[in-house]
GROMACS .gro file of C-alpha atoms in nm:
model
  246
    1ALA     CA    1  12.942  13.367   9.875
    2GLU     CA    2  12.732  13.065   9.776
    3ALA     CA    3  12.832  12.878  10.093
    4ALA     CA    4  12.737  13.178  10.302
    5LEU     CA    5  12.396  13.198  10.134
    6ARG     CA    6  12.330  12.831  10.211
    7GLU     CA    7  12.386  12.918  10.578
    8GLY     CA    8  12.161  13.225  10.557
    9ALA     CA    9  12.458  13.457  10.622
   10THR     CA   10  12.362  13.728  10.373
   11THR     CA   11  12.600  13.989  10.519
   12ARG     CA   12  12.897  13.756  10.473
   13ALA     CA   13  12.777  13.665  10.123
   14ARG     CA   14  12.755  14.032  10.033
   15PHE     CA   15  13.110  14.086  10.163
   16HIS     CA   16  13.248  13.806   9.942
   17LEU     CA   17  13.062  13.930   9.633
   18ASP     CA   18  13.190  14.284   9.684
   19GLN     CA   19  13.549  14.151   9.683
   20ALA     CA   20  13.509  14.014   9.329
   21PRO     CA   21  13.683  14.228   9.063
   22GLU     CA   22  13.446  14.401   8.820
   23ALA     CA   23  13.596  14.210   8.527
   24LEU     CA   24  13.498  13.874   8.682
   25ARG     CA   25  13.137  13.962   8.764
   26SER     CA   26  12.964  13.744   8.506
   27TRP     CA   27  12.627  13.566   8.518
   28GLU     CA   28  12.728  13.360   8.824
   29TRP     CA   29  12.796  13.680   9.019
   30ALA     CA   30  12.465  13.832   8.905
   31HIS     CA   31  12.278  13.515   9.008
   32LEU     CA   32  12.423  13.516   9.360
   33ASN     CA   33  12.371  13.892   9.391
   34ALA     CA   34  12.002  13.851   9.306
   35ARG     CA   35  11.966  13.578   9.569
   36ILE     CA   36  12.102  13.808   9.839
   37ASP     CA   37  11.845  14.081   9.780
   38GLN     CA   38  11.503  13.954   9.674
   39SER     CA   39  11.315  14.269   9.773
   40VAL     CA   40  11.065  14.412   9.525
   41ASN     CA   41  11.104  14.773   9.637
   42SER     CA   42  11.330  14.984   9.857
   43VAL     CA   43  11.378  15.339   9.979
   44GLN     CA   44  11.679  15.528  10.117
   45VAL     CA   45  11.574  15.680  10.450
   46SER     CA   46  11.906  15.822  10.570
   47ASP     CA   47  12.275  15.857  10.491
   48GLY     CA   48  12.372  15.681  10.813
   49GLU     CA   49  12.278  15.373  11.011
   50ASN     CA   50  11.915  15.281  11.083
   51TYR     CA   51  11.852  15.166  11.440
   52GLU     CA   52  11.491  15.061  11.470
   53LEU     CA   53  11.159  15.083  11.295
   54ALA     CA   54  10.799  15.081  11.413
   55VAL     CA   55  10.497  15.018  11.191
   56ARG     CA   56  10.184  15.218  11.271
   57PRO     CA   57   9.897  14.991  11.382
   58ASP     CA   58   9.700  15.052  11.061
   59GLY     CA   59   9.998  14.931  10.856
   60ARG     CA   60  10.007  15.244  10.641
   61LEU     CA   61  10.313  15.419  10.786
   62VAL     CA   62  10.649  15.317  10.930
   63ALA     CA   63  10.879  15.527  11.148
   64VAL     CA   64  11.251  15.454  11.111
   65GLY     CA   65  11.497  15.571  11.377
   66THR     CA   66  11.831  15.685  11.230
   67THR     CA   67  12.158  15.846  11.334
   68THR     CA   68  12.013  16.191  11.260
   69GLY     CA   69  11.652  16.154  11.378
   70PHE     CA   70  11.362  15.960  11.232
   71THR     CA   71  11.192  15.919  10.896
   72LEU     CA   72  10.830  15.843  10.809
   73VAL     CA   73  10.770  15.616  10.509
   74SER     CA   74  10.431  15.524  10.361
   75LEU     CA   75  10.335  15.159  10.315
   76PRO     CA   76  10.316  14.976  10.083
   77GLU     CA   77  10.435  15.250   9.844
   78LEU     CA   78  10.763  15.306  10.030
   79GLU     CA   79  10.746  15.679   9.970
   80LEU     CA   80  10.918  15.929  10.200
   81VAL     CA   81  10.655  16.125  10.395
   82ALA     CA   82  10.871  16.333  10.629
   83GLN     CA   83  11.214  16.347  10.791
   84PHE     CA   84  11.281  16.484  11.139
   85ARG     CA   85  11.641  16.579  11.218
   86VAL     CA   86  11.631  16.575  11.597
   87GLY     CA   87  11.945  16.374  11.681
   88ARG     CA   88  12.020  16.004  11.704
   89ALA     CA   89  11.699  15.809  11.766
   90ARG     CA   90  11.762  15.498  11.976
   91CYS     CA   91  11.408  15.357  11.969
   92VAL     CA   92  11.062  15.446  11.839
   93THR     CA   93  10.711  15.321  11.911
   94TRP     CA   94  10.349  15.404  11.819
   95ASP     CA   95  10.058  15.404  12.058
   96ALA     CA   96   9.770  15.161  12.005
   97THR     CA   97   9.567  15.415  11.805
   98GLY     CA   98   9.850  15.520  11.576
   99GLU     CA   99   9.789  15.882  11.678
  100ARG     CA  100  10.112  15.928  11.875
  101LEU     CA  101  10.477  15.833  11.827
  102ALA     CA  102  10.735  15.819  12.109
  103ILE     CA  103  11.109  15.862  12.045
  104ALA     CA  104  11.410  15.809  12.272
  105LEU     CA  105  11.709  16.019  12.164
  106ASP     CA  106  12.071  16.046  12.270
  107GLY     CA  107  12.138  16.269  12.567
  108GLY     CA  108  11.842  16.141  12.767
  109ARG     CA  109  11.583  16.321  12.553
  110LEU     CA  110  11.233  16.175  12.525
  111GLN     CA  111  10.979  16.307  12.275
  112VAL     CA  112  10.617  16.235  12.185
  113TYR     CA  113  10.467  16.341  11.852
  114GLY     CA  114  10.099  16.362  11.758
  115ARG     CA  115   9.904  16.401  11.437
  116GLY     CA  116   9.989  16.744  11.297
  117ALA     CA  117   9.754  17.005  11.157
  118GLU     CA  118   9.989  17.111  10.877
  119SER     CA  119  10.258  16.840  10.893
  120ALA     CA  120  10.273  16.464  10.930
  121LEU     CA  121  10.352  16.487  11.303
  122ASP     CA  122  10.388  16.768  11.556
  123LEU     CA  123  10.592  16.760  11.877
  124VAL     CA  124  10.347  16.751  12.170
  125ALA     CA  125  10.568  16.656  12.468
  126GLU     CA  126  10.939  16.651  12.549
  127HIS     CA  127  11.144  16.564  12.855
  128THR     CA  128  11.515  16.536  12.930
  129VAL     CA  129  11.625  16.282  13.188
  130PRO     CA  130  11.861  16.436  13.448
  131GLN     CA  131  12.224  16.327  13.404
  132GLU     CA  132  12.238  16.150  13.741
  133ARG     CA  133  11.934  15.936  13.652
  134ARG     CA  134  12.017  15.886  13.286
  135ARG     CA  135  12.020  15.538  13.139
  136GLU     CA  136  12.022  15.466  12.768
  137PRO     CA  137  11.679  15.326  12.666
  138ASN     CA  138  11.664  15.050  12.409
  139GLU     CA  139  11.291  14.965  12.432
  140LEU     CA  140  10.979  15.185  12.441
  141LEU     CA  141  10.611  15.104  12.485
  142PHE     CA  142  10.298  15.316  12.515
  143VAL     CA  143  10.089  15.198  12.811
  144GLY     CA  144   9.770  15.400  12.810
  145ASN     CA  145   9.863  15.767  12.784
  146ASP     CA  146  10.212  15.717  12.920
  147VAL     CA  147  10.535  15.547  12.809
  148VAL     CA  148  10.743  15.268  12.963
  149LEU     CA  149  11.117  15.264  12.891
  150GLY     CA  150  11.346  14.963  12.912
  151THR     CA  151  11.721  15.021  12.941
  152SER     CA  152  12.041  14.829  12.877
  153GLU     CA  153  12.096  14.817  13.256
  154GLY     CA  154  11.766  14.634  13.312
  155ASN     CA  155  11.573  14.936  13.443
  156LEU     CA  156  11.203  14.970  13.369
  157VAL     CA  157  11.096  15.333  13.392
  158HIS     CA  158  10.747  15.484  13.372
  159TRP     CA  159  10.728  15.823  13.199
  160GLU     CA  160  10.413  16.019  13.277
  161VAL     CA  161  10.402  16.218  12.955
  162GLU     CA  162  10.182  16.505  13.074
  163SER     CA  163  10.384  16.591  13.386
  164GLY     CA  164  10.725  16.464  13.269
  165GLU     CA  165  10.766  16.262  13.589
  166LEU     CA  166  10.986  15.952  13.572
  167THR     CA  167  10.931  15.660  13.813
  168LEU     CA  168  11.142  15.345  13.843
  169LEU     CA  169  10.906  15.047  13.812
  170ASP     CA  170  11.145  14.755  13.837
  171ILE     CA  171  11.498  14.629  13.771
  172LEU     CA  172  11.533  14.314  13.564
  173ALA     CA  173  11.825  14.069  13.570
  174GLY     CA  174  11.983  14.176  13.243
  175GLN     CA  175  11.925  14.414  12.954
  176VAL     CA  176  11.561  14.480  12.864
  177VAL     CA  177  11.519  14.324  12.516
  178GLY     CA  178  11.143  14.338  12.468
  179LEU     CA  179  10.827  14.520  12.578
  180GLY     CA  180  10.469  14.460  12.472
  181MET     CA  181  10.108  14.469  12.577
  182ILE     CA  182   9.982  14.139  12.724
  183PRO     CA  183   9.757  13.958  12.473
  184PRO     CA  184   9.419  13.851  12.618
  185GLY     CA  185   9.493  13.482  12.557
  186PHE     CA  186   9.821  13.505  12.746
  187ALA     CA  187   9.667  13.707  13.030
  188GLY     CA  188   9.407  13.435  13.076
  189THR     CA  189   9.679  13.193  13.192
  190MET     CA  190   9.805  13.426  13.466
  191PRO     CA  191   9.721  13.360  13.833
  192ARG     CA  192   9.598  13.716  13.889
  193ARG     CA  193   9.342  13.901  13.682
  194VAL     CA  194   9.495  14.187  13.486
  195SER     CA  195   9.351  14.492  13.313
  196ASP     CA  196   9.379  14.505  12.935
  197GLU     CA  197   9.443  14.881  12.939
  198ASP     CA  198   9.761  14.887  13.149
  199SER     CA  199   9.896  14.531  13.139
  200PHE     CA  200  10.229  14.474  12.968
  201TRP     CA  201  10.521  14.234  12.966
  202ALA     CA  202  10.897  14.290  12.974
  203ALA     CA  203  11.172  14.047  12.880
  204SER     CA  204  11.540  14.054  12.971
  205SER     CA  205  11.853  13.915  12.808
  206SER     CA  206  11.877  13.665  13.095
  207ALA     CA  207  11.548  13.500  12.978
  208GLU     CA  208  11.331  13.662  13.245
  209LEU     CA  209  10.972  13.730  13.133
  210VAL     CA  210  10.773  13.951  13.370
  211MET     CA  211  10.409  14.064  13.361
  212TYR     CA  212  10.290  14.399  13.497
  213SER     CA  213   9.946  14.543  13.567
  214GLY     CA  214   9.859  14.868  13.738
  215GLY     CA  215  10.227  14.956  13.752
  216LYS     CA  216  10.312  14.647  13.960
  217ARG     CA  217  10.474  14.311  13.890
  218VAL     CA  218  10.202  14.044  13.891
  219ASP     CA  219  10.378  13.737  13.749
  220SER     CA  220  10.714  13.622  13.616
  221MET     CA  221  10.876  13.318  13.462
  222ARG     CA  222  11.218  13.201  13.352
  223LEU     CA  223  11.235  13.085  12.990
  224ALA     CA  224  11.422  12.763  12.915
  225VAL     CA  225  11.697  12.882  12.681
  226GLY     CA  226  11.998  12.714  12.841
  227GLU     CA  227  12.310  12.929  12.856
  228ARG     CA  228  12.208  13.150  12.565
  229GLN     CA  229  12.142  13.521  12.600
  230VAL     CA  230  11.807  13.641  12.468
  231ARG     CA  231  11.839  13.917  12.209
  232ASP     CA  232  11.472  13.966  12.125
  233LEU     CA  233  11.136  13.824  12.228
  234ALA     CA  234  10.780  13.849  12.100
  235ILE     CA  235  10.450  13.702  12.222
  236ALA     CA  236  10.205  13.586  11.956
  237PRO     CA  237   9.899  13.816  11.922
  238GLU     CA  238   9.665  13.540  12.042
  239GLY     CA  239   9.893  13.477  12.338
  240HIS     CA  240   9.958  13.108  12.272
  241GLY     CA  241  10.330  13.120  12.197
  242VAL     CA  242  10.657  13.305  12.254
  243ALA     CA  243  10.921  13.363  11.984
  244ILE     CA  244  11.277  13.397  12.114
  245THR     CA  245  11.585  13.520  11.930
  246GLY     CA  246  11.910  13.412  12.093
   0.00000   0.00000   0.00000
């Protein structure tokens, strides 16, 4: 367990500690156990697996997607605010104002929630993707009033929330692993002027980073990651750097 902790492999360290018989769990075991979990507070949000979380822009609420739906937890108190049992939530995202929350569920269901009058959130829009067009989304992003979905097949899909219409925007070379609005500093380096309101980026597992504005591809680049697959990507808020998880 100690060797695993030195490597930062907390899951493996936890496995080794759990194998130790109760009778042998002395101060050394307690010391290593404390090093694995250094959190100051925690909350149980579901009985199953948690898939993804999204923090509201004001930092006061987090939505956690679970096997049974999604849970709202207040920050920094970590108090349960509400639980929605709507089926397995694959991904969740807030809009820029924190007024709306989009959820992608199993079975091709897409939902948008807004601030509720008598509850934390009320369902305001729902759409089910037809079976023949269904792809499992693993990334969501509010772009203006609508939502962009990224799938494991590399599809980028625009969902017009009001009408329910779905439009294929692009197909990337690999699974979509990241979506985000283009920071002003990053947009300033692009060859074409983009609008702040509808400009976003998408990244694929094959290290492709593409910029979009007005629903069209305006720039792209290939990140130098060698033979590694990209699992996650984030652009710094000021737009001067890219963090890559391989």
